[in-house]
Amino acid sequence: MVKKVLKFGGTSVGTIDRIQHIANIIKKEQLNGNKVIAVVSAMAGKTNELVKMSNEISEEFNKRELDVLLSSGEQVTCALLSGALIKLKINAQSWLNWQIPILTEGDHTNARIVNMNVEKINKFLDSNGVAIIPGFQGISKNGEITTLGRGGSDATAVAIAKIFNADTCEIYTDVDGVFSTDPNKIPVAKKIEKISYDEMLELSSLGAKVMQSSAVQTAMMYDIPLEVRSTFTDRKGTKIFSQENIDYTKSVTGVAYSKDDAKITITGVEDKPGVAANIFEPLSKAQINVDMVIQNISSDQKTTDITFTVKRDEISKTKKILKENSKINYKQIIQNEKVAKVSIVGAGMVSTPGVTYRMFRALSDEGINILAISTSEIKLSVIIDEEKTLSAIKKLHTIFDLD
Ligand code: ASP
Ligand code: MG
């Protein structure tokens, strides 16, 4: 017998038909002799709708009340799913955050789960019951309702898998799993069978958003194996675990891209110690996340150009801070928002020589100019002209044997 946490996302509980469908998935698991804890999201779009309603009252809607409001979406799906299972003659019961309780720490709308009472639910599982738990929420030590940040049902599923010592944690969603690149753009994209936590994090922060990143980080920290799979097919999903469990036959696992970066070049800055620090210190104090940085070699030993990237929606803030910075002298600030970041990600890269040069050669064969580069152990990213994104992804996907 296996103890399973099954998490169902918003689209999987988006209609009554779908709730009945997942009730059948759960029933099958239970008839196979497994103990099931189901974690549910709110119906797709529900949380957004609630946020919108609160905004109509005030853009600065009280955070405590916002948590009470937002947590209601999952309360609805919990009860509907439990009722659907009971109709199928399964012994099911829903629990709300305070009934368990799911204890959280941290601010309203951004709390994290620290503990949970397991006794009642374990007893119920032992009596052949299916427990249904709302994702995305908990209760603070003062008894206040809290939520875990958007997409937080994944965090609930991972926390439950850990605290209940489950054997598996399956994330049911509306895609088949994690793909080697965006399947909507590149039809030859392939579903990845196994992927490490680190690779998953790199791929998801770069666009393949299948799971909340912080939930993947928690799973990594406690070594909780995950599986992402589709609610709507029987196909196998993508298994996510630690790198040691994976044999890398390929150097690159996936090609990701994002179009929310912008490039800024400051020309004619003095080439002397302390200048870079003077440029970036105020940006970091303003919480602006600088991604790639390049400094050209100065040809006259006096001045140089510094190029860096920030998120596109932070570009005006960034420019304002640069212009108000009295510690730096420069000629000009040039911005380019029509850029894209394309990355190859793979834990197999470490042990394969020549990946870097193959990426650069492939891009040059396509006539693509590289505007900035950054590397880490399992990722190599370049900034290129936005218009060339698709041809870059296609080419890289092919030359690294992913088609
Ligand atoms: N319903 C919440 C949201 O939309 C939590 C989740 O779906 O994971 O953010
Ligand atoms: Mg979700």
XYZ file of C-alpha atoms and ligand atoms in Angstrom:
413
model
C 0.000 0.000 0.000
C 1.216 3.437 -0.956
C 0.374 6.808 0.553
C -0.223 9.346 -2.194
C -0.745 13.079 -2.281
C -2.680 13.986 -5.423
C -2.913 17.682 -6.210
C -5.471 18.971 -8.709
C -4.975 22.422 -10.239
C -7.597 24.986 -11.217
C -8.438 23.603 -14.653
C -8.721 20.071 -13.233
C -11.501 21.252 -10.907
C -12.790 23.941 -13.277
C -16.260 22.482 -13.843
C -18.588 20.005 -12.144
C -17.864 17.486 -14.930
C -14.172 17.767 -14.248
C -14.654 17.382 -10.526
C -16.609 14.193 -11.218
C -13.823 13.067 -13.516
C -11.130 13.493 -10.863
C -13.380 11.800 -8.310
C -13.085 8.765 -10.571
C -9.303 9.086 -10.721
C -9.210 9.134 -6.930
C -11.650 6.235 -6.685
C -9.409 4.135 -8.910
C -6.374 4.920 -6.757
C -8.256 3.981 -3.649
C -9.573 0.721 -5.100
C -5.956 -0.127 -5.953
C -5.340 -0.064 -2.231
C -3.640 3.325 -1.977
C -4.171 5.875 0.763
C -5.094 9.156 -0.865
C -4.849 12.733 0.340
C -6.210 15.048 -2.355
C -5.220 18.726 -2.426
C -7.317 21.056 -4.565
C -6.968 24.495 -6.115
C -9.896 26.833 -6.643
C -11.789 26.530 -9.927
C -9.745 28.077 -12.749
C -10.156 31.851 -12.784
C -11.887 31.965 -9.391
C -9.002 33.459 -7.430
C -8.494 36.134 -10.096
C -12.177 36.945 -9.940
C -11.987 37.365 -6.164
C -8.905 39.585 -6.452
C -10.762 41.709 -8.966
C -13.739 42.105 -6.652
C -11.480 43.232 -3.822
C -9.829 45.761 -6.162
C -13.182 47.240 -6.964
C -13.477 48.155 -3.303
C -9.873 49.237 -2.915
C -6.523 48.676 -4.631
C -5.174 48.441 -1.107
C -7.780 46.019 0.171
C -7.083 44.937 3.740
C -4.704 41.944 3.641
C -6.351 40.026 6.449
C -9.701 40.267 4.696
C -8.112 39.438 1.361
C -6.915 36.115 2.820
C -10.392 35.344 4.133
C -11.751 36.132 0.682
C -9.176 34.288 -1.442
C -9.189 31.142 0.681
C -12.865 30.654 -0.120
C -12.191 29.410 -3.665
C -10.567 26.228 -2.394
C -13.272 25.714 0.219
C -15.783 25.358 -2.622
C -13.798 22.778 -4.607
C -12.966 20.777 -1.478
C -16.605 20.277 -0.620
C -17.654 19.564 -4.216
C -14.948 16.942 -4.665
C -15.707 15.283 -1.355
C -19.412 15.226 -2.210
C -18.641 13.731 -5.638
C -16.632 10.946 -4.006
C -19.365 10.241 -1.466
C -21.784 9.927 -4.369
C -19.413 7.256 -5.762
C -19.706 5.464 -2.401
C -16.206 6.392 -1.332
C -15.659 7.332 2.264
C -14.431 10.908 1.754
C -14.194 13.980 3.938
C -13.011 17.539 3.457
C -11.097 19.504 6.081
C -10.653 23.248 6.116
C -7.354 24.843 7.056
C -8.402 25.599 10.643
C -9.973 22.196 11.194
C -6.714 20.336 10.592
C -5.065 22.850 11.418
C -2.458 23.817 8.819
C -0.155 26.103 10.765
C 1.590 28.927 8.891
C 4.101 31.667 9.582
C 4.669 34.903 7.715
C 2.635 37.762 6.317
C -0.916 37.712 5.056
C -1.063 36.688 1.352
C 2.490 35.390 1.585
C 2.592 32.856 4.412
C 4.339 29.476 4.462
C 3.332 26.197 6.036
C 5.348 25.224 9.095
C 3.352 22.335 10.502
C 0.146 20.370 10.403
C -1.696 18.071 12.728
C -1.553 14.604 11.156
C -3.427 12.536 13.719
C -7.067 12.939 12.654
C -6.308 12.607 8.987
C -4.034 9.590 9.391
C -6.742 7.897 11.402
C -9.236 8.643 8.669
C -6.884 7.257 6.002
C -6.472 4.094 8.085
C -10.235 3.641 8.081
C -10.142 3.596 4.273
C -11.071 7.260 3.923
C -9.998 9.771 1.304
C -9.003 13.138 2.795
C -9.639 16.304 0.789
C -7.620 19.367 1.747
C -7.750 22.916 0.380
C -4.536 24.140 -1.188
C -3.051 27.622 -0.903
C -3.942 28.370 2.734
C -3.477 27.863 6.417
C -3.959 29.481 9.772
C -1.492 31.576 11.774
C -0.701 30.911 15.412
C -3.090 33.727 16.263
C -5.860 31.901 14.465
C -5.958 34.151 11.401
C -6.648 32.714 7.962
C -3.582 33.029 5.710
C -2.778 32.292 2.067
C 0.505 31.136 0.576
C 0.963 33.356 -2.477
C -0.461 32.772 -5.943
C -0.083 29.238 -7.209
C 0.304 28.164 -3.590
C -1.650 24.918 -3.872
C 1.544 23.311 -5.117
C 3.223 24.422 -1.889
C 0.421 22.818 0.117
C 0.803 19.527 -1.770
C 4.559 19.409 -1.198
C 4.216 20.328 2.492
C 1.591 17.617 2.997
C 3.755 15.053 1.217
C 6.559 15.883 3.611
C 4.601 16.154 6.858
C 2.492 13.049 6.166
C 5.509 11.155 4.920
C 3.787 10.270 1.658
C 5.364 7.949 -0.886
C 4.449 10.068 -3.901
C 3.275 13.569 -4.695
C 1.478 13.831 -8.030
C 0.614 17.202 -9.521
C -2.378 16.817 -11.849
C -2.655 19.643 -14.344
C -3.785 20.511 -17.876
C -0.497 19.681 -19.629
C 1.155 16.289 -20.086
C 4.241 17.265 -18.147
C 7.369 19.346 -18.601
C 8.499 19.763 -22.207
C 11.916 20.251 -23.777
C 10.642 23.602 -25.001
C 7.304 25.363 -25.503
C 5.119 22.788 -27.359
C 2.762 25.530 -28.505
C 5.570 27.174 -30.444
C 7.747 24.240 -31.423
C 5.666 21.202 -32.371
C 8.668 18.849 -32.140
C 9.020 19.622 -28.420
C 9.185 16.420 -26.405
C 7.861 15.545 -23.015
C 10.724 15.065 -20.580
C 10.455 11.789 -18.666
C 12.761 12.626 -15.795
C 14.191 15.923 -14.719
C 16.128 17.164 -11.695
C 14.768 19.815 -9.341
C 17.430 22.294 -10.486
C 16.620 21.855 -14.146
C 12.922 22.134 -13.424
C 13.525 25.409 -11.596
C 15.553 26.825 -14.460
C 12.991 25.740 -17.030
C 9.998 26.982 -15.078
C 11.442 30.356 -14.166
C 12.183 30.744 -17.853
C 8.704 30.124 -19.113
C 7.711 26.454 -18.768
C 5.465 27.375 -15.846
C 3.949 24.123 -14.722
C 4.570 24.363 -10.996
C 5.097 27.107 -8.470
C 8.872 27.540 -8.196
C 8.993 27.814 -4.423
C 7.119 24.506 -4.136
C 9.773 22.857 -6.308
C 12.443 24.392 -4.072
C 10.798 22.919 -0.985
C 10.579 19.520 -2.664
C 14.272 19.782 -3.488
C 15.170 20.739 0.063
C 13.429 17.682 1.500
C 14.061 15.395 -1.450
C 10.385 14.745 -2.133
C 9.907 13.140 -5.553
C 7.245 14.787 -7.685
C 5.344 13.834 -10.784
C 3.587 16.333 -13.032
C 0.891 14.736 -15.176
C -2.290 15.477 -17.065
C -5.734 15.057 -15.551
C -7.170 14.494 -18.989
C -5.059 11.628 -20.362
C -3.609 8.415 -18.961
C -0.162 9.228 -20.330
C 2.807 9.186 -18.020
C 3.928 12.584 -16.829
C 7.314 14.036 -15.935
C 9.103 12.777 -12.826
C 11.082 15.330 -10.889
C 13.741 14.231 -8.421
C 17.314 14.729 -7.381
C 20.049 14.638 -9.963
C 21.674 11.473 -8.601
C 18.678 9.480 -9.810
C 19.092 10.515 -13.412
C 21.397 9.122 -16.078
C 22.204 11.903 -18.440
C 22.506 10.676 -22.016
C 22.050 14.188 -23.352
C 23.941 17.307 -22.449
C 20.922 19.567 -22.799
C 17.507 18.801 -21.293
C 15.515 21.760 -22.539
C 15.552 25.087 -24.334
C 13.729 27.920 -22.587
C 13.041 31.501 -23.494
C 11.555 34.602 -22.008
C 10.495 37.900 -23.450
C 10.318 40.007 -20.349
C 13.905 41.243 -20.326
C 15.290 44.567 -21.431
C 18.855 45.617 -22.104
C 20.439 48.841 -20.927
C 23.826 50.156 -22.024
C 25.575 53.015 -20.287
C 28.263 54.407 -22.537
C 31.318 56.383 -21.615
C 31.521 55.503 -17.934
C 34.860 56.006 -16.243
C 37.092 52.945 -16.191
C 38.271 52.958 -12.587
C 37.666 50.949 -9.417
C 34.296 51.459 -7.745
C 32.333 52.525 -10.800
C 30.418 49.265 -11.228
C 29.633 49.250 -7.517
C 28.361 52.825 -7.739
C 26.087 51.894 -10.635
C 24.594 48.737 -9.170
C 24.327 49.566 -5.467
C 21.333 51.901 -5.793
C 19.637 49.437 -8.139
C 19.965 46.639 -5.652
C 18.698 48.891 -2.846
C 15.631 49.549 -4.978
C 15.111 45.771 -5.315
C 15.807 45.830 -9.032
C 16.990 42.479 -10.177
C 19.948 42.808 -12.537
C 20.463 39.648 -14.530
C 23.355 39.745 -17.000
C 26.207 42.235 -16.889
C 28.875 42.880 -19.499
C 31.641 45.427 -19.342
C 33.568 46.146 -22.498
C 37.328 46.470 -22.428
C 38.129 50.116 -22.566
C 40.051 51.090 -25.661
C 41.478 54.326 -24.274
C 41.908 53.218 -20.615
C 39.663 56.092 -19.592
C 36.073 55.196 -20.391
C 34.107 52.052 -21.125
C 30.538 50.833 -21.781
C 28.538 48.721 -19.358
C 25.574 46.669 -20.541
C 23.120 44.845 -18.311
C 19.626 43.386 -18.366
C 16.646 43.937 -16.070
C 13.006 42.896 -16.221
C 11.129 44.945 -18.809
C 8.605 46.365 -16.363
C 11.453 47.761 -14.261
C 13.115 49.695 -17.034
C 11.716 53.151 -16.264
C 12.490 52.755 -12.584
C 16.021 51.656 -13.504
C 16.603 54.618 -15.805
C 15.308 57.051 -13.243
C 17.708 55.697 -10.624
C 20.634 55.875 -13.058
C 19.823 59.446 -14.007
C 19.533 60.522 -10.385
C 22.807 58.825 -9.470
C 25.299 61.614 -8.788
C 28.171 59.182 -8.223
C 28.487 58.230 -11.890
C 29.487 60.079 -15.046
C 28.531 58.732 -18.427
C 27.805 59.790 -21.976
C 24.501 58.122 -22.745
C 21.950 55.580 -21.580
C 20.688 53.350 -24.389
C 17.820 50.966 -23.867
C 16.604 48.054 -25.964
C 13.367 46.335 -25.037
C 13.073 44.245 -28.158
C 15.247 41.458 -26.836
C 14.638 37.886 -25.727
C 16.551 35.584 -23.454
C 17.126 32.102 -24.821
C 18.659 29.474 -22.564
C 19.784 25.912 -22.824
C 19.353 24.008 -19.576
C 20.838 20.654 -18.668
C 22.564 18.974 -15.753
C 24.438 16.930 -18.366
C 26.240 20.064 -19.563
C 28.807 19.903 -16.787
C 30.303 16.694 -18.124
C 30.066 17.525 -21.826
C 32.801 19.706 -23.276
C 32.018 22.056 -26.140
C 28.390 22.864 -25.347
C 29.105 26.581 -25.188
C 30.831 26.769 -28.500
C 28.157 24.602 -30.183
C 25.462 26.978 -28.990
C 27.329 30.020 -30.302
C 28.106 28.363 -33.616
C 24.477 27.303 -34.074
C 23.252 30.847 -33.476
C 25.799 32.318 -35.852
C 24.770 29.794 -38.537
C 21.278 31.264 -38.233
C 22.674 34.776 -38.543
C 21.729 35.598 -34.964
C 23.767 38.169 -33.101
C 24.439 37.555 -29.405
C 23.953 40.684 -27.324
C 24.796 39.312 -23.880
C 25.764 35.995 -22.329
C 25.477 34.460 -18.896
C 26.336 31.010 -17.671
C 25.793 28.835 -14.640
C 26.587 25.189 -14.023
C 23.414 23.905 -15.651
C 22.353 26.841 -17.811
C 23.682 28.965 -20.634
C 21.666 32.038 -21.575
C 22.024 34.561 -24.342
C 20.193 37.773 -25.071
C 19.245 38.138 -28.725
C 17.023 40.227 -30.952
C 13.390 39.388 -30.082
C 12.467 38.685 -33.691
C 14.968 35.836 -33.827
C 13.579 33.983 -30.815
C 11.739 31.260 -32.672
C 14.531 30.451 -35.089
C 17.026 30.341 -32.197
C 14.903 27.928 -30.169
C 14.276 25.715 -33.192
C 17.931 25.521 -34.097
C 19.119 24.836 -30.549
C 16.410 22.236 -30.021
C 17.647 20.429 -33.130
C 21.390 20.588 -32.619
C 21.150 19.367 -29.039
C 19.151 16.300 -30.162
C 15.868 17.258 -28.570
C 13.520 17.052 -31.599
N -6.095 29.340 -6.307
C -4.797 29.863 -6.028
C -4.320 30.701 -7.189
O -4.979 30.805 -8.204
C -3.818 28.795 -5.676
C -3.508 27.809 -6.786
O -4.257 27.645 -7.724
O -2.478 27.127 -6.680
O -3.274 31.289 -7.092
Mg -2.616 26.828 -9.938
